[in-house]
Each structure stands twice: as C-alpha cells, then as structure tokens.
Coordinates of C-alpha atoms in Angstrom, one line a residue:
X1 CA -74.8 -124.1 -87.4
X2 CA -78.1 -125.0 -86.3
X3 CA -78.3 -128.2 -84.1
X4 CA -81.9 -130.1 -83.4
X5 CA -82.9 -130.0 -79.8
X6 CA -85.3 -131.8 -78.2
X7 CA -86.3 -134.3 -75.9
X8 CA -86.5 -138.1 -77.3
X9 CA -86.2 -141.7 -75.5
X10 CA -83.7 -143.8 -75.3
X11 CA -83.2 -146.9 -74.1
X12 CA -80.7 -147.9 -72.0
X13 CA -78.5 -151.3 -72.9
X14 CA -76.6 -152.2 -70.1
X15 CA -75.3 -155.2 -71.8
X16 CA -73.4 -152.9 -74.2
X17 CA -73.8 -149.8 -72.8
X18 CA -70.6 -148.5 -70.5
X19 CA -72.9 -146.7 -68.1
X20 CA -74.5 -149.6 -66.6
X21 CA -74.0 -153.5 -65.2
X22 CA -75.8 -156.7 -65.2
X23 CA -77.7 -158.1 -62.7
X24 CA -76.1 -160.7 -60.4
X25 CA -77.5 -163.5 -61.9
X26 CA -76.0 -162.4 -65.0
X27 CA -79.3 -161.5 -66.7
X28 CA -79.0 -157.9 -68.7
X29 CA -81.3 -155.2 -67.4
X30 CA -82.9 -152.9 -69.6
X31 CA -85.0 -149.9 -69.1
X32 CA -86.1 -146.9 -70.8
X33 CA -85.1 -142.9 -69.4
X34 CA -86.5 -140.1 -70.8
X35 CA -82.9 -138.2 -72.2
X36 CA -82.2 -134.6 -73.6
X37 CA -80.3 -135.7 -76.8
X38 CA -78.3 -133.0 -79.3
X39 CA -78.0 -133.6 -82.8
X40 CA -74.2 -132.1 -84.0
X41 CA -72.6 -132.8 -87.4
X42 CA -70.7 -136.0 -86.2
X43 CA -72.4 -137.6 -83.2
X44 CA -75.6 -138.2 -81.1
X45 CA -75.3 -136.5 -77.2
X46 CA -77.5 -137.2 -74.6
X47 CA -78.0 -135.4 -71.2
X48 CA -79.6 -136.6 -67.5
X49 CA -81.2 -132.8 -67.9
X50 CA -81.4 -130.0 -70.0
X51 CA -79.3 -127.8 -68.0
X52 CA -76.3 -130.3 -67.7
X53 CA -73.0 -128.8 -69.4
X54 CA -71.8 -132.0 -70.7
X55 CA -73.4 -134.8 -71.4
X56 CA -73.6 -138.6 -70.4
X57 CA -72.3 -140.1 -73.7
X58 CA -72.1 -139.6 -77.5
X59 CA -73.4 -141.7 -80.0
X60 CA -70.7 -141.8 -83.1
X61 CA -71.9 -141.1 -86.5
X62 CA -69.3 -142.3 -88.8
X63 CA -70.2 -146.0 -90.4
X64 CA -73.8 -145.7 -88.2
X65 CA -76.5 -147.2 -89.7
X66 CA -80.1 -145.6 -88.9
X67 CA -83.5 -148.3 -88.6
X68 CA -86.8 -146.9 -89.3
X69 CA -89.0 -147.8 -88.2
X70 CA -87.9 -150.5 -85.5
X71 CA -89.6 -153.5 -84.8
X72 CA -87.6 -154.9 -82.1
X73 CA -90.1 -153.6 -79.6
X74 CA -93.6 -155.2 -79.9
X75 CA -95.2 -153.2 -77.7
X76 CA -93.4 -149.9 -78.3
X77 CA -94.4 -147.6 -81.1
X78 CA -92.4 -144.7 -82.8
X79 CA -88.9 -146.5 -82.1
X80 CA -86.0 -145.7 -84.2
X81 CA -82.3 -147.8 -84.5
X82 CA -79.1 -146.4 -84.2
X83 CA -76.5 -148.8 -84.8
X84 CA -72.8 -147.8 -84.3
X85 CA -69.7 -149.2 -86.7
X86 CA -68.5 -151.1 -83.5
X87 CA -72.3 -153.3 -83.3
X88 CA -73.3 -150.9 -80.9
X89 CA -77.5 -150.6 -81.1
X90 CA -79.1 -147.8 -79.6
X91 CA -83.1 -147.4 -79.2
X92 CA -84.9 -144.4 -79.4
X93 CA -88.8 -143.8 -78.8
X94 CA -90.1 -140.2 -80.4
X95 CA -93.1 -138.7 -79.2
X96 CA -95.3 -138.6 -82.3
X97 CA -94.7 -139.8 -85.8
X98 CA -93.8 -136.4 -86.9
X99 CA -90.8 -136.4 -84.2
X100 CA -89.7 -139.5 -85.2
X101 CA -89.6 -138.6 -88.7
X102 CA -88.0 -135.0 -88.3
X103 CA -85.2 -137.2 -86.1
X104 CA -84.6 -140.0 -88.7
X105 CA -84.6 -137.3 -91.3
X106 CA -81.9 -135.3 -90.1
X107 CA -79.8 -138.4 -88.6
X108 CA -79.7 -139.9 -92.4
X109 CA -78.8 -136.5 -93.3
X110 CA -75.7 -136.3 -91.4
X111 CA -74.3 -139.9 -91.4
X112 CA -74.6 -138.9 -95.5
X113 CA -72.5 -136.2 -95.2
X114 CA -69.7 -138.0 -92.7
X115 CA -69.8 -140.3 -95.4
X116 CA -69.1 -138.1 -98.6
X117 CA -66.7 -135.8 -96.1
X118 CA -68.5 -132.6 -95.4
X119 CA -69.6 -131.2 -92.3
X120 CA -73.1 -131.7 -91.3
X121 CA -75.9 -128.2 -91.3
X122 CA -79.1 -128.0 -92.5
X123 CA -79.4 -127.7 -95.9
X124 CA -79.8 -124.1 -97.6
X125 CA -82.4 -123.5 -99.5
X126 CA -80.8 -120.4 -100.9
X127 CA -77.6 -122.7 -102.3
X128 CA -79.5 -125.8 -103.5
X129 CA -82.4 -124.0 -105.4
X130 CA -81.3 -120.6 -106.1
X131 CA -83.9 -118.7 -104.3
X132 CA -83.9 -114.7 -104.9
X133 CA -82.3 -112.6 -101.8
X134 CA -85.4 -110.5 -102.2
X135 CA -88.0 -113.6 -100.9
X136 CA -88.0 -114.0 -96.9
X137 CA -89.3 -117.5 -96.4
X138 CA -90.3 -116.6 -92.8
X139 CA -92.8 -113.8 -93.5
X140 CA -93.9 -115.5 -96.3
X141 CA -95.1 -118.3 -94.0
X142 CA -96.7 -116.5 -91.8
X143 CA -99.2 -114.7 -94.5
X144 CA -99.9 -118.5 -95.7
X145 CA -100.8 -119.0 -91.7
X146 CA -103.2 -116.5 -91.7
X147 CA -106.9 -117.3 -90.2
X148 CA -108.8 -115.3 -93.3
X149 CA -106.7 -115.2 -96.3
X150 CA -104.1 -118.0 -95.8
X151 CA -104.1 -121.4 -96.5
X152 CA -106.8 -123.6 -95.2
X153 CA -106.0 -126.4 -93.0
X154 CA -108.3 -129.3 -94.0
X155 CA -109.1 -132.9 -92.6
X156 CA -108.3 -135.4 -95.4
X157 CA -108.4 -139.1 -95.6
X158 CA -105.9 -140.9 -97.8
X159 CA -105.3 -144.6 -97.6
X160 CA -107.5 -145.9 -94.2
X161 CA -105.9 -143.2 -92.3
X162 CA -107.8 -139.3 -91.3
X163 CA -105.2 -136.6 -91.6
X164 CA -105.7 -133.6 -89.3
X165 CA -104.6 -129.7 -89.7
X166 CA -103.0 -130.7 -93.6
X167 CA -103.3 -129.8 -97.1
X168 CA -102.2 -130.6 -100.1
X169 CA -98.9 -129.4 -102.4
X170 CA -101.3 -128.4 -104.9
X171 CA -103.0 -126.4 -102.9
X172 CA -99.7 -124.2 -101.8
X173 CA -99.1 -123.9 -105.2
X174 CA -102.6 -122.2 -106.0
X175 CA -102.3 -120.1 -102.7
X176 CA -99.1 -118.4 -104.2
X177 CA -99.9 -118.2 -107.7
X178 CA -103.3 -116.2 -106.2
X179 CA -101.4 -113.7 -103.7
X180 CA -99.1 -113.3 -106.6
X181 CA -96.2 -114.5 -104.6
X182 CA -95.2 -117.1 -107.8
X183 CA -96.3 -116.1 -111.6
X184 CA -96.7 -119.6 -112.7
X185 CA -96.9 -123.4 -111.1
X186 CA -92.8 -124.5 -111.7
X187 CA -91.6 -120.9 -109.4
X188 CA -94.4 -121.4 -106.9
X189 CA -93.2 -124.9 -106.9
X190 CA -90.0 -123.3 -106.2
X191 CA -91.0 -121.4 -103.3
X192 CA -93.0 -124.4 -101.8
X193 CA -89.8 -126.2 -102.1
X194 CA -88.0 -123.6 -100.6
X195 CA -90.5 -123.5 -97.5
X196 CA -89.8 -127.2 -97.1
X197 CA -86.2 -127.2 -96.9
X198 CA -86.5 -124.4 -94.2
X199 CA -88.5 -127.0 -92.3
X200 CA -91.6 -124.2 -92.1
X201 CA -93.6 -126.7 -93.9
X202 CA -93.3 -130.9 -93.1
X203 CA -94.3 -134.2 -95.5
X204 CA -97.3 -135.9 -94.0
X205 CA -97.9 -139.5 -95.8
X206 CA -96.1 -141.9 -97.8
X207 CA -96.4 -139.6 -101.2
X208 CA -95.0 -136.2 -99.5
X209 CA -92.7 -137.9 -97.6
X210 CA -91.1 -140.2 -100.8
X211 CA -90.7 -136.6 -102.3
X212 CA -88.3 -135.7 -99.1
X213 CA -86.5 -138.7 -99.2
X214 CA -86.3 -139.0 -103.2
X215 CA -83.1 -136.7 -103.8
X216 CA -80.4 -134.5 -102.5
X217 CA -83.0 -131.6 -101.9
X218 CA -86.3 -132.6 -100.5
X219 CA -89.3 -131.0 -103.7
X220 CA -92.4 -130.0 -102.9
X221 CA -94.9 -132.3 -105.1
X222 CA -98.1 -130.5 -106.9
X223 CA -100.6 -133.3 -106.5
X224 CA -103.6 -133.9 -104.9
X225 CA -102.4 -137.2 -102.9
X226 CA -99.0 -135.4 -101.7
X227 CA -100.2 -134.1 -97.8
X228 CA -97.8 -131.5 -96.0
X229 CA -98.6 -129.5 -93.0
X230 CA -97.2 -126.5 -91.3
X231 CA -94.6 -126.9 -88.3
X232 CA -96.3 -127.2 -84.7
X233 CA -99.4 -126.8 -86.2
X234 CA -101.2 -128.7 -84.3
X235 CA -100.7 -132.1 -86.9
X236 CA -101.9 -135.5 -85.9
X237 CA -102.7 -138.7 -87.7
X238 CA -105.4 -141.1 -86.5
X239 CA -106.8 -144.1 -88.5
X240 CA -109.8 -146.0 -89.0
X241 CA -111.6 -147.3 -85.4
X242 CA -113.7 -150.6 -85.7
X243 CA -117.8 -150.4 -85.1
X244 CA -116.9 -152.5 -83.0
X245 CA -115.0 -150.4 -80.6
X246 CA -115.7 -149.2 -77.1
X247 CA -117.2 -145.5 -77.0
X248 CA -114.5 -143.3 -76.2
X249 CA -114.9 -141.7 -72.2
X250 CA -116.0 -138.0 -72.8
X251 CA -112.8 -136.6 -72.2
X252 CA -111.6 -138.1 -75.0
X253 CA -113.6 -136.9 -77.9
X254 CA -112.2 -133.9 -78.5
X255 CA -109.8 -133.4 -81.1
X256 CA -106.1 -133.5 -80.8
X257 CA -104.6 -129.7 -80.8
X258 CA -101.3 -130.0 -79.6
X259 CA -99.2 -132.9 -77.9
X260 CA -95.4 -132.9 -76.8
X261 CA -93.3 -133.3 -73.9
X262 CA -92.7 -130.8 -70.7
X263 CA -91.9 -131.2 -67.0
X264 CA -94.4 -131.4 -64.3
X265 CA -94.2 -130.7 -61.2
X266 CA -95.7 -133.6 -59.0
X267 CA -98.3 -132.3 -56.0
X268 CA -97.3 -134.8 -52.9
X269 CA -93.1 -134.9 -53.3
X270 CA -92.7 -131.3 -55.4
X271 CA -90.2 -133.0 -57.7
X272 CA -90.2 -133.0 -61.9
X273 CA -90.9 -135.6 -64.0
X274 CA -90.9 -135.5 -68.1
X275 CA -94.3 -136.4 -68.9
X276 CA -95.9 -136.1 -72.5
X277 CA -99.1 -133.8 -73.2
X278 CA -102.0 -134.3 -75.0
X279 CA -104.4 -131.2 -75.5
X280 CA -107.9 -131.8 -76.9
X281 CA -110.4 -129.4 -77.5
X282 CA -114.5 -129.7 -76.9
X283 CA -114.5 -131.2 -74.5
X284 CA -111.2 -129.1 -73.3
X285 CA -108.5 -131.6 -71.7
X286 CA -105.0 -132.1 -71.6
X287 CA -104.4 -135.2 -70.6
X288 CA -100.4 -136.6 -69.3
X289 CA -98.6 -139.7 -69.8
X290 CA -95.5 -141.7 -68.7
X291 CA -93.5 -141.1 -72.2
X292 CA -91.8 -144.2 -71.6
X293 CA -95.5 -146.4 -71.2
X294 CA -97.2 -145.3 -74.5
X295 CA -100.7 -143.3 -74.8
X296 CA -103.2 -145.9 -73.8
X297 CA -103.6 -144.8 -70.3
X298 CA -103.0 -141.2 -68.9
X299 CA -101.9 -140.5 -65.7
X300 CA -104.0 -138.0 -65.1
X301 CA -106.1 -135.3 -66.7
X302 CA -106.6 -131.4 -66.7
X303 CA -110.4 -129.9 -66.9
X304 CA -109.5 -126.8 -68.8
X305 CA -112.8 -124.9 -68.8
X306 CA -112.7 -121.6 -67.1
X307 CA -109.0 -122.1 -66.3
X308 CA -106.3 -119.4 -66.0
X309 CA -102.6 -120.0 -67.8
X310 CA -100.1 -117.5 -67.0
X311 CA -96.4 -117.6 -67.2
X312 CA -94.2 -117.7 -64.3
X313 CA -90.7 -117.0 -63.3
X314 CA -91.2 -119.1 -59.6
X315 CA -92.4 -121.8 -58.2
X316 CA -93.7 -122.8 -54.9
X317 CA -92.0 -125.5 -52.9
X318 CA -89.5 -125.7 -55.5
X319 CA -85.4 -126.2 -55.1
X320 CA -83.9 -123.7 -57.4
X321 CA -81.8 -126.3 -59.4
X322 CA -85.1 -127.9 -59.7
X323 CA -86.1 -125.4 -62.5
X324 CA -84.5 -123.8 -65.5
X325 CA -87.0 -120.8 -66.8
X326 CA -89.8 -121.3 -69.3
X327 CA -92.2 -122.3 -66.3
X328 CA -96.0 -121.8 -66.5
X329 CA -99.0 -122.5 -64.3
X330 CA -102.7 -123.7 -64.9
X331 CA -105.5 -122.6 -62.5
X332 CA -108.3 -124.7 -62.9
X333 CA -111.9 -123.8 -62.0
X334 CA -111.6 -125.6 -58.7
X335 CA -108.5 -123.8 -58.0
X336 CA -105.9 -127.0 -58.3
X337 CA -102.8 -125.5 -59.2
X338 CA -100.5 -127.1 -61.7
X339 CA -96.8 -126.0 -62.8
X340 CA -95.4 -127.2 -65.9
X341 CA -92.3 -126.1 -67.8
X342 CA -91.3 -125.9 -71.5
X343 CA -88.2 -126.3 -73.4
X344 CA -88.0 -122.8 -74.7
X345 CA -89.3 -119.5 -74.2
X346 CA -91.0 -120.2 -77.5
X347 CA -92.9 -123.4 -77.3
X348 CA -93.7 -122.0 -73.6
X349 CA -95.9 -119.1 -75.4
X350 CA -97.3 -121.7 -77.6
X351 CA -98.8 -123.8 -75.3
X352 CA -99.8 -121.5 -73.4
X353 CA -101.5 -119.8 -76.7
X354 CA -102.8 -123.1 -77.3
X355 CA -104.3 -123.9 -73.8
X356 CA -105.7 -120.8 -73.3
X357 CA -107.4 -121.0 -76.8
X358 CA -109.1 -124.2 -75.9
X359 CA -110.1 -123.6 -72.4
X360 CA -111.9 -120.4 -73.8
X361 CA -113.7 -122.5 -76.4
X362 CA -113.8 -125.6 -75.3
X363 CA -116.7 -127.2 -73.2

C-alpha cells in the first residue's frame, strides 16, 4: 500500500490534546509546530522529524469527520478540520491549495472506506475503469509532458481568478486522439480518467474538482471550463489585484515556478528549521517563509542569478543527527552559501532542476 507523505501543520490543542498543559492561570495555550504527518488506512500519525521511528500521536479515523475548508482561523488560510468520534478537533495548515486539497482528498477517501469496512489504498485505476494491461499510464505522461509535442501548459482565467501552468480536459482529450493514443473522445476520456486516478494529473477549479468529488471514481470532464494540471508542475492560483494596489518590490514580479516546504540550515546557530519556498523566475528569487506565519512577509530572500546548485552528501558545521540525506547547496554570485534539504531523493532533483533552470534564465 501506498501511504501520502509529507509535511503539513498542525496545531497543537493543549486543552484537549494529551501532550500538553494549561497555563497557570488556567488559560489554554495554543500554538502551531510544523509536523511530519503519515496518512495509513485507519489513522492520522504525526512525527517531531522525519527520521523519528515512531511518532508523537495518531489521529483515529473511525467516526472522524473532515472540515474543508476551516474557518476557525481568521487569519490563517489553507486550514483543514479533523474532528475525532470522541469531539476531539485537530487543525491542519497545508502549504498551497493544491496540498490542502490532495490531503482532504485522500482523508475523505479513507474515513469512506472505515466506514463501508474496507481497508484504505489508493484507488486502482486498472479495477475501477478497466484499463488495458498493454497502456502504461506513466510513460504515457511523460510524452504529454514533453516541451515540443506535448500538451501545452497555458495561463487561463476562469471566474476572477488567473490559473497558471493548466489546461483544459478537452484539451487532453484532443492531445490523445492526435498521437493516436485514444481512437475516439469516450476512450481518450478513459485514459484521461485513468491519468487522474493515478494522481499524474490534479483538478484545478470548482468544475474539475466537482468531477473528483462527484462519484466513487474521480472522471476526467471534456469541457472547456473543467482546468487540470500536471503533478508538481509548477501550478499556482493567483486572483484579481485592485488598481489600487501597492507596486509589487522587484523581487516579486516574477512568476511563481515552484513552492513547498524544506529544511534550512540557519547561518549564526547551524541548526534546521522547516521553512516554506517560493521560487520565481525573471527576476530569479526564492524567497523563504515561517510556514506557520503565512506568505505576506518572507524571511529572507535568495538572488539566484549566476548561482551554482549542486547536491551534497555533507554539511559544514552540522551534527550528524542534524541531517537525514537529500541535502543540497546554493552558491550565490557573492559567494553566500546556503544548505537546504528535501524530503526525498526525488523532489531534491526537482528543485534543484527547477532552481538551476531559473537562475540560468532568470534576470
């Protein structure tokens, strides 16, 4: 079985929570810690780090209810509900709306299945729609990723909001029916579908997503309001700023390539911190943030032009429980020297693909 990975935020309840205590004057503190959290086919785990072998508690499934989006928070955005069949409410904060939505997604998915008795995986594709043996989904994806002959990522506007790196579910359909990968629009329909299901392709906007959330297997919808996108592609949604705004610094301008979450190594005490990444292109900046203070104001920022980004298997100054693999360093042009580390292996070679990229072509 396949379990979801990656870091959220969760708050901490102390009032409820069995970890923590009140405050002497009987007041309930609450604050928010950046958590590793495991999805498995009956509960909700969350870890201090990564690396930890068991974790700090488990969230039951069984008679949970799932709140999206949240509203207890005014000034938190992306927050999610977890409430347990004891009252128990758990907070979440994703990243991006994407995160969020994969998360919520595949929570509803399993409490459904605790509920109707069967164990939790992600769906099969091959099972619910009766795809061919002969069809690999995955190299099939990666021809409709292709720079020349795949298909074109677009900037669209639907409904006051600008959507970024998408397209539309009729225009998967007329990419396969032209490589000849589907003879007519109901079996490229199918294979969209299939893609989908197999999470190489994600819902972007109320249509797309309504078709995910509409039935037992999430359908691919062949019309032009229905927005999907490919998986860390790059995806971001923006909407409409006033006239009246202030002009955005410089650094700012450039448009959104890549954002998530990785560990930074802090210049004056040497330790880690989680801190969330944004990576924008002409100008070329990456930009960090405390994940658990929103994106308004960045902690710092990273001049990428003419920087070097390699991968590394040691740090400097670093305690070797400190780090867990997947480390990589950025050189800027006046020689500051920054040490980051991923999750995996694999999203370290895409963001290092990704920096590199813009601080070759950025300005």
């Amino acid at each position: 079985m396949k379990y979801i990975l990656c870091p959220a935020f969760r708050q901490v309840n102390l009032e409820k929570s069995p970890f923590g205590n009140t405050s002497h004057d009987g007041t309930v503190l609450n604050s928010w810690k950046v958590v590793w959290v495991v999805l498995s086919d009956d509960g909700v785990e969350f870890f201090k780090r990564k690396a930890d072998s068991a974790p700090k508690g488990m969230i039951p499934l069984k008679g949970a209810v799932l709140t999206s989006p949240c509203q207890d928070f005014s000034k938190r955005a992306l927050v999610f509900k977890l409430s347990t069949a004891k009252n128990q409410d758990h907070f979440f904060q994703a990243t991006h709306l994407e995160e969020r939505e994969s998360w919520v997604k595949d929570i509803k998915r399993a409490i459904t299945c605790l509920q109707g008795g069967v164990k939790f995986a992600r769906k099969s594709t091959r099972r619910s729609i009766r795809l061919p043996d002969t069809i690999n989904l995955s190299e099939l994806c990666i021809l409709m990723r292709d720079q020349e002959n795949g298909v074109k990522e677009q900037k669209l506007e639907k409904e006051k909001r600008v959507y970024n790196h998408c397209f539309t579910g009729g225009t998967v359909v007329d990419w396969l029916i032209s490589k000849d990968k589907a003879r007519n629009r109901p079996e490229a329909l199918m294979l969209a579908t299939g893609l989908l299901n197999e999470g190489f392709l994600q819902p972007a906007g109320d249509v797309s997503k309504q078709g995910v959330e509409g039935g037992t297997v999430s359908t691919v919808l062949d019309e032009p309001n229905a927005l999907y996108y490919f998986a860390d592609s790059g995806f971001f949604c923006e909407g409409y700023s006033s006239d009246e705004d202030v002009i955005v610094k410089e650094e700012f301008r450039g448009n959104i390539v890549k954002q998530g979450c990785l560990l930074k190594q802090g210049h004056r005490r040497k330790n880690w911190k989680v801190r969330k990444f944004i990576l924008r292109n002409d100008p070329a900046y990456i930009h960090y943030y405390d994940p658990t203070k929103g994106d308004e104001y960045p902690l710092g920022s990273i001049h990428l032009r003419g920087s070097v980004i390699t991968a590394v298997e040691f740090v400097p100054d670093a305690k070797r429980y400190d780090v867990d693999g997947n480390l990589f360093e950025i050189i800027t042009s006046d020689e500051t020297h920054y040490f980051l580390q991923a999750a995996t292996s694999e999203e370290r070679k895409e963001w290092i693909k990704a920096i590199h990229t813009v601080s070759k072509t950025g300005k």
